[in-house]
Coordinates of C-alpha atoms in Angstrom, one line a residue:
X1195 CA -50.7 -51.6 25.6
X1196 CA -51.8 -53.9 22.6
X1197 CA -51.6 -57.5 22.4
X1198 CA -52.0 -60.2 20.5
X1199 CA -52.0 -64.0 21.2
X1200 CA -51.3 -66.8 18.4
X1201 CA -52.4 -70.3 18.8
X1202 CA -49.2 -72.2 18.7
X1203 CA -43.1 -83.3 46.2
X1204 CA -41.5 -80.5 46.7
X1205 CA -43.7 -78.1 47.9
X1206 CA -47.3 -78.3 49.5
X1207 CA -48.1 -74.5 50.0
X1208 CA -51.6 -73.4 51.7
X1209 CA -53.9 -72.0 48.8
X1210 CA -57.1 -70.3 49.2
X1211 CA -60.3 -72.4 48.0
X1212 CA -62.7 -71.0 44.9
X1213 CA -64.9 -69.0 47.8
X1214 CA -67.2 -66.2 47.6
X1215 CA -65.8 -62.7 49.3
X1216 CA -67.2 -62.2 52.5
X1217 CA -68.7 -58.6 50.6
X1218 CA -70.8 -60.5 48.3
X1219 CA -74.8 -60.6 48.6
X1220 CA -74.4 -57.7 51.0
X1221 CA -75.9 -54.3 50.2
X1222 CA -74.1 -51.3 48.7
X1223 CA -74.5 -49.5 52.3
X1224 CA -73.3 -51.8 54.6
X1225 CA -70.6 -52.4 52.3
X1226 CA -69.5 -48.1 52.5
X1227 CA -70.2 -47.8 56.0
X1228 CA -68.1 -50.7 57.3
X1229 CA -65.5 -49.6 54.6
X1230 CA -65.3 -45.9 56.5
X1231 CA -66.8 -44.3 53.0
X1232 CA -70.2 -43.6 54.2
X1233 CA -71.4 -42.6 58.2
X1234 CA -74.5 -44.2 59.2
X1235 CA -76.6 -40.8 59.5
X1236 CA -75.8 -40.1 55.7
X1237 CA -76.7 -43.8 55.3
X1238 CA -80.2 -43.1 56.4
X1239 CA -80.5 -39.7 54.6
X1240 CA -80.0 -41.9 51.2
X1241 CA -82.4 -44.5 52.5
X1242 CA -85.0 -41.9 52.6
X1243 CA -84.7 -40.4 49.3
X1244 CA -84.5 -44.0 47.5
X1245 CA -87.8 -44.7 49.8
X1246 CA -89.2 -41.8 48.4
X1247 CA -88.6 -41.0 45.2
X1248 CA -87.9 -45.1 44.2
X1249 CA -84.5 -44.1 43.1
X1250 CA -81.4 -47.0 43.4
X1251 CA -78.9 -46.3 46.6
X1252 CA -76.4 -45.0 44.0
X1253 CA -78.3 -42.2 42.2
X1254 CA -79.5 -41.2 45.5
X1255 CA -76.3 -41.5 46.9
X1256 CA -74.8 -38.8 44.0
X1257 CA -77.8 -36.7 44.0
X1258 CA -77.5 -36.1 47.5
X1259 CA -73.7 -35.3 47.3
X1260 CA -72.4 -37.9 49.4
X1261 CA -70.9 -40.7 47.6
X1262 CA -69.0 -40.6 44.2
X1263 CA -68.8 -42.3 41.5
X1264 CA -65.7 -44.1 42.8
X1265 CA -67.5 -45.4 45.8
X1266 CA -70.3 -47.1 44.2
X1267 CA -67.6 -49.1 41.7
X1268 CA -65.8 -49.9 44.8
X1269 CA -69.1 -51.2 46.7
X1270 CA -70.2 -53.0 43.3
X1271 CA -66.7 -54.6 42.9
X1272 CA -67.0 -56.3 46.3
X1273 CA -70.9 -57.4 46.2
X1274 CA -70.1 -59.2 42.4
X1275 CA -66.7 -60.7 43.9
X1276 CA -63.8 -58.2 42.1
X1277 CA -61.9 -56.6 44.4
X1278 CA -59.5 -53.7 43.7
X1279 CA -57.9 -51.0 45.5
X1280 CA -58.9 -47.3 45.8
X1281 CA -56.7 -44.8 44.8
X1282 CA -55.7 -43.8 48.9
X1283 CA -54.7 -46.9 48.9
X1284 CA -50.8 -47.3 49.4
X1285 CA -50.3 -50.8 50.4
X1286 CA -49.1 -51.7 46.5
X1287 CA -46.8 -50.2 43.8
X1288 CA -49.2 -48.2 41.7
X1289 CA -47.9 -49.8 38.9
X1290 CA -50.2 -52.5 40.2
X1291 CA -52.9 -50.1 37.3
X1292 CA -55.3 -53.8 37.5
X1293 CA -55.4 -53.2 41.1
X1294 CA -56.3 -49.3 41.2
X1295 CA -57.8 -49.0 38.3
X1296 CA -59.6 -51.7 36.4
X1297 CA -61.9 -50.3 34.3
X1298 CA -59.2 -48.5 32.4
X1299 CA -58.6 -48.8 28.8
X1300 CA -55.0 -50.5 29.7
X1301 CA -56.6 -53.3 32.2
X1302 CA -59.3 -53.7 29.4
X1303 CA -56.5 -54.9 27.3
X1304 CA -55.0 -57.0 29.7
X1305 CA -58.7 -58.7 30.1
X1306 CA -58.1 -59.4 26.8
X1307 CA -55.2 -61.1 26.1
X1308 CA -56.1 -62.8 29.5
X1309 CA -59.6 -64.1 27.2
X1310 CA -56.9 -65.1 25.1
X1311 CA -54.8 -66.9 27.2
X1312 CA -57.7 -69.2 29.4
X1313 CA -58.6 -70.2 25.2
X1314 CA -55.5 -70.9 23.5
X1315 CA -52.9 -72.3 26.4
X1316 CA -54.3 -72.5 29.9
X1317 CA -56.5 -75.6 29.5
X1318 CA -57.5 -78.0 32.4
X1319 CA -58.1 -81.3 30.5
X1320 CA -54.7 -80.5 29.3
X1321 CA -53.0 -79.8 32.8
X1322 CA -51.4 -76.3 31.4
X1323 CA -51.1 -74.2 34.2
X1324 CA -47.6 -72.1 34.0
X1325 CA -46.5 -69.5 31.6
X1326 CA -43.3 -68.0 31.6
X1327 CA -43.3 -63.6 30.9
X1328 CA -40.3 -63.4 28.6
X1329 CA -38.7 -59.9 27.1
X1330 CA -35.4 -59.4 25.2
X1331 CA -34.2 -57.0 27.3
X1332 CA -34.6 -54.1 30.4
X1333 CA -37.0 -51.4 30.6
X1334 CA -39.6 -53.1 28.5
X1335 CA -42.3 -53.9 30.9
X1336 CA -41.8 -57.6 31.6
X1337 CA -42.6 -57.2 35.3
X1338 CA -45.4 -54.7 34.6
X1339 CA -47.4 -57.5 32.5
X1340 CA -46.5 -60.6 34.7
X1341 CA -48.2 -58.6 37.3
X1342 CA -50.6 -57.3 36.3
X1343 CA -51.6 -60.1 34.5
X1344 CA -51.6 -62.1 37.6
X1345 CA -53.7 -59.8 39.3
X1346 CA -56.3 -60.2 36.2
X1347 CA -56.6 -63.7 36.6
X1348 CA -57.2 -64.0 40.3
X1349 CA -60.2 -61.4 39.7
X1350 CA -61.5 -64.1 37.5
X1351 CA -61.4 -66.3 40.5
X1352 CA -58.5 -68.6 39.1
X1353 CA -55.9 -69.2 42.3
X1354 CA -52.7 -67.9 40.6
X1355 CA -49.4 -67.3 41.9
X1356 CA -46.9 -64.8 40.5
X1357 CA -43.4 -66.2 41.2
X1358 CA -40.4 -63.7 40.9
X1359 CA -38.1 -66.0 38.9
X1360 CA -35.9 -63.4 37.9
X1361 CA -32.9 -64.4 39.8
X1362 CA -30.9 -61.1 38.4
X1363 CA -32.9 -57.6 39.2
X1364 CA -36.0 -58.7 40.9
X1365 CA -39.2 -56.5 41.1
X1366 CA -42.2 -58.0 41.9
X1367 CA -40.9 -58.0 45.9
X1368 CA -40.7 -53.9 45.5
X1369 CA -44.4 -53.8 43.3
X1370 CA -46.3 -55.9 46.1
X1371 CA -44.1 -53.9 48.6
X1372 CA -43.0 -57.8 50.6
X1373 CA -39.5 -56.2 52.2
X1374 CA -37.3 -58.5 51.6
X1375 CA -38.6 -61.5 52.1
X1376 CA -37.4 -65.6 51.9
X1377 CA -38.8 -66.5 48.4
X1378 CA -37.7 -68.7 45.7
X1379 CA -33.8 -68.5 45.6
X1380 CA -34.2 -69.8 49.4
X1381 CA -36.7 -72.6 48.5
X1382 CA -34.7 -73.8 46.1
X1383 CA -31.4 -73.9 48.4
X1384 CA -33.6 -75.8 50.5
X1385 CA -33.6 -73.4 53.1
X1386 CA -37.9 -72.2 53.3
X1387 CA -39.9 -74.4 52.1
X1388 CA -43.8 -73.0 51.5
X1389 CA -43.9 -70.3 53.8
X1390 CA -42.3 -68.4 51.5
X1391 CA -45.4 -67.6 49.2
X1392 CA -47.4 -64.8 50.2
X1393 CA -51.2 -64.0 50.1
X1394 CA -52.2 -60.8 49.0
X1395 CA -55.3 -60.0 51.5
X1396 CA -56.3 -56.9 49.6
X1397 CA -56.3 -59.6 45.9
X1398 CA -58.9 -62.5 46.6
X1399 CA -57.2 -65.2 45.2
X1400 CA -53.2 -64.3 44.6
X1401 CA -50.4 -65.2 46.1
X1402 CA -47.0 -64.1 45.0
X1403 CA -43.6 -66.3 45.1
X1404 CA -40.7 -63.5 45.4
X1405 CA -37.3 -64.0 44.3
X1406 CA -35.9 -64.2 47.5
X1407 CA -32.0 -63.4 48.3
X1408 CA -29.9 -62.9 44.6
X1409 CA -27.7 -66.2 44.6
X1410 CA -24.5 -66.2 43.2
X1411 CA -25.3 -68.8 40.6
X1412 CA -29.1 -68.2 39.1
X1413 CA -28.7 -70.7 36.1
X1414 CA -27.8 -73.2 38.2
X1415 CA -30.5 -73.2 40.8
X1416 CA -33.2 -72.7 37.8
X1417 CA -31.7 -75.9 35.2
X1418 CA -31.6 -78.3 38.3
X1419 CA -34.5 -81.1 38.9
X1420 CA -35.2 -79.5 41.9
X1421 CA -36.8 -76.6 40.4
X1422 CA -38.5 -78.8 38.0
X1423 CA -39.9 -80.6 41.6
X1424 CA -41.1 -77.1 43.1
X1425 CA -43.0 -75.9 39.7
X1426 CA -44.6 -79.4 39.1
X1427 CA -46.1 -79.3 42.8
X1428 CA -47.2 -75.5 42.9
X1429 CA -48.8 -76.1 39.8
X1430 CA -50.9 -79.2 41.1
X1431 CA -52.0 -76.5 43.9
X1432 CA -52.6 -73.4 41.5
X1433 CA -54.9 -73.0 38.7
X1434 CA -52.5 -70.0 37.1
X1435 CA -48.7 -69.5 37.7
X1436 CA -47.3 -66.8 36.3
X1437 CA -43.5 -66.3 36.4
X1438 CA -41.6 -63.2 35.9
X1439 CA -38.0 -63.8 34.1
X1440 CA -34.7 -62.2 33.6
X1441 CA -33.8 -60.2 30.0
X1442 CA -33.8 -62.9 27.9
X1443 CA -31.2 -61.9 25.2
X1444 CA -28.8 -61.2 28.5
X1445 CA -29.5 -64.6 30.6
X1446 CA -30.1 -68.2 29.5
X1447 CA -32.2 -68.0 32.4
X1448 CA -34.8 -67.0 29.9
X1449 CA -34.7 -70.0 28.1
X1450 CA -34.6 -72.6 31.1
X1451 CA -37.9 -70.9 32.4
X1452 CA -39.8 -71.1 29.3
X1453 CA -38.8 -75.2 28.8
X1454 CA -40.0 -75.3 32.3
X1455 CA -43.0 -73.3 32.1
X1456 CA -44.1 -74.8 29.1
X1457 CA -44.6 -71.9 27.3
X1458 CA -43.9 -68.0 26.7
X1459 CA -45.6 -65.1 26.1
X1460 CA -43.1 -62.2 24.8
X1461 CA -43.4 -59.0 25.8
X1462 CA -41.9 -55.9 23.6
X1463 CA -41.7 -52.2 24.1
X1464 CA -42.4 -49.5 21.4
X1465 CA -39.9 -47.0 20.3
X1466 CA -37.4 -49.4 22.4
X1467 CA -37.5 -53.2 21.7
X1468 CA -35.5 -53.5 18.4
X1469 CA -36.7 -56.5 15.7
X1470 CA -33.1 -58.5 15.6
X1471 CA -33.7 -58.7 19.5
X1472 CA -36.9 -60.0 19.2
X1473 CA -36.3 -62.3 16.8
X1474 CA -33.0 -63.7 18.5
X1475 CA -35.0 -64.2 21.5
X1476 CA -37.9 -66.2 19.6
X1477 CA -35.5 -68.3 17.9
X1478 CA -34.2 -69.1 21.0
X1479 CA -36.9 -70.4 22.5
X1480 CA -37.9 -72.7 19.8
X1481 CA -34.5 -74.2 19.3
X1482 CA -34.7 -74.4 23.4
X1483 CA -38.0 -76.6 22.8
X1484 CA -40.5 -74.2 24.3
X1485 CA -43.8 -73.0 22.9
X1486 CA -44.2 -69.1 22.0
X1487 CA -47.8 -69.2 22.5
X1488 CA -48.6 -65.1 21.9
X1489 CA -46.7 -61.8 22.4
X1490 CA -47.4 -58.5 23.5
X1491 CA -46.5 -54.9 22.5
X1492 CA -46.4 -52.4 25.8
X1493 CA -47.0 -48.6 24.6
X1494 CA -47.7 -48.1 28.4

């Protein structure tokens, strides 16, 4: 994946507060042994060999054959506040690759046009919070990047909330495995109100707004004021909102979310998205008032 970034009360749901994991200051032991990784007797095995020959817990750890690699990144990304999943972990899609594996080249990227992001359109004095994940069509890895780009920013500490506002063909519900939940097709009919966002325990710091049930009438729900109402208070409760949309040369969905959001960032495929599309789509969104603030080419 490459990217690259031009400069260009409804609801009152419960959010988590900017605090510090209950992991961090503790050591990288205590971390493995309460996490089932490391038994206590191998625990004090280490501790003698780091007592003895002044080595650090890790490169005792590996020289002794009892921890990986993998272990000591996992006990490091809890003491500095990152959390992510191990790979035996099936509790999320493992699509979720910012989740399982964030120091890959991919999540790297993603870091990136995150860096990107927090400097040219997020801004607090400005009051920017919401972004809209726009694509011309299917298959082009719209829900991948609204995802995984969520899960970035909570590991930066922001409170962000990925809301499924593809009315159509959801997918975050099926990535963050949420069964089929009340979500944002219900709030909107007035029938949940906040209890429809979710907390991701494993994910300091997200929370995910699914799509909820697939109403017969998408465009109408999304160009009402009342949608207008529910964005403008989970933004005053959020620092990021992220929200995943339909195929935007298919649904004037697109468009709706983007004016709403305040801004898109257009994702592409190579070998699949085709240029006319593309262009369509971003001529679209200007003449729709909303601000194309970067875009992003998927080779994942």
């Amino acid at each position: 994946m490459t990217d690259k970034v031009e400069t260009k009360s409804a609801v009152e749901p419960t959010v988590q507060k900017k605090t510090a994991h209950k992991s961090a200051g503790r050591s990288i032991g205590a971390i493995l042994a309460d996490s089932g990784r490391l038994s206590l007797e191998n625990a004090e095995r280490i501790l003698r060999l780091q007592k003895e020959q002044g080595k650090r817990f890790g490169d005792a750890a590996i020289e002794l054959g009892l921890l990986t690699e993998d272990d000591i990144r996992f006990a490091l990304s809890r003491q500095f506040d990152y959390p992510y999943l191990s790979a035996g972990d099936n509790s999320l899609s493992q699509e979720l690759v910012a989740a399982y594996k964030p120091f890959s080249k991919t999540v790297e990227q993603l870091r990136a046009l995150r860096s990107q992001l927090m400097l040219r359109w997020f801004d607090t004095e400005s009051q920017r919070k919401s972004l809209a994940v726009v694509s011309p069509g299917h298959g082009e890895g719209r829900s991948f990047i609204a995802a995984n780009l969520a899960i970035v920013f909570s590991q930066l500490g922001e409170r962000t909330l990925l809301i499924d506002a593809d009315l159509r063909s959801p997918r975050q519900h099926m990535l963050f495995k949420l069964g089929n939940n009340a979500g944002l097709s219900d709030m909107l009919a007035g029938r949940v109100g906040s209890q429809a966002i979710v907390r991701v325990p494993s994910l300091l710091g997200l929370s995910i707004l699914p799509a909820g049930a697939v109403p017969p009438n998408p465009q109408e729900l999304l160009g009402r004021q009342g949608f207008t109402d529910v964005l403008e208070s989970l933004c005053r409760h959020f620092d990021v909102v992220i929200l995943d949309t339909p195929a935007g040369s298919e649904y004037a969905d697109t468009q709706t979310l983007a004016v709403r959001a305040g801004a898109a960032l257009m994702v592409t495929r190579k070998n699949e998205s085709t240029v006319a599309d593309v262009v369509q789509l971003a001529r679209s969104l200007q003449q729709s008032g909303a601000s194309l603030v970067g875009s992003v080419l998927n080779d994942v």
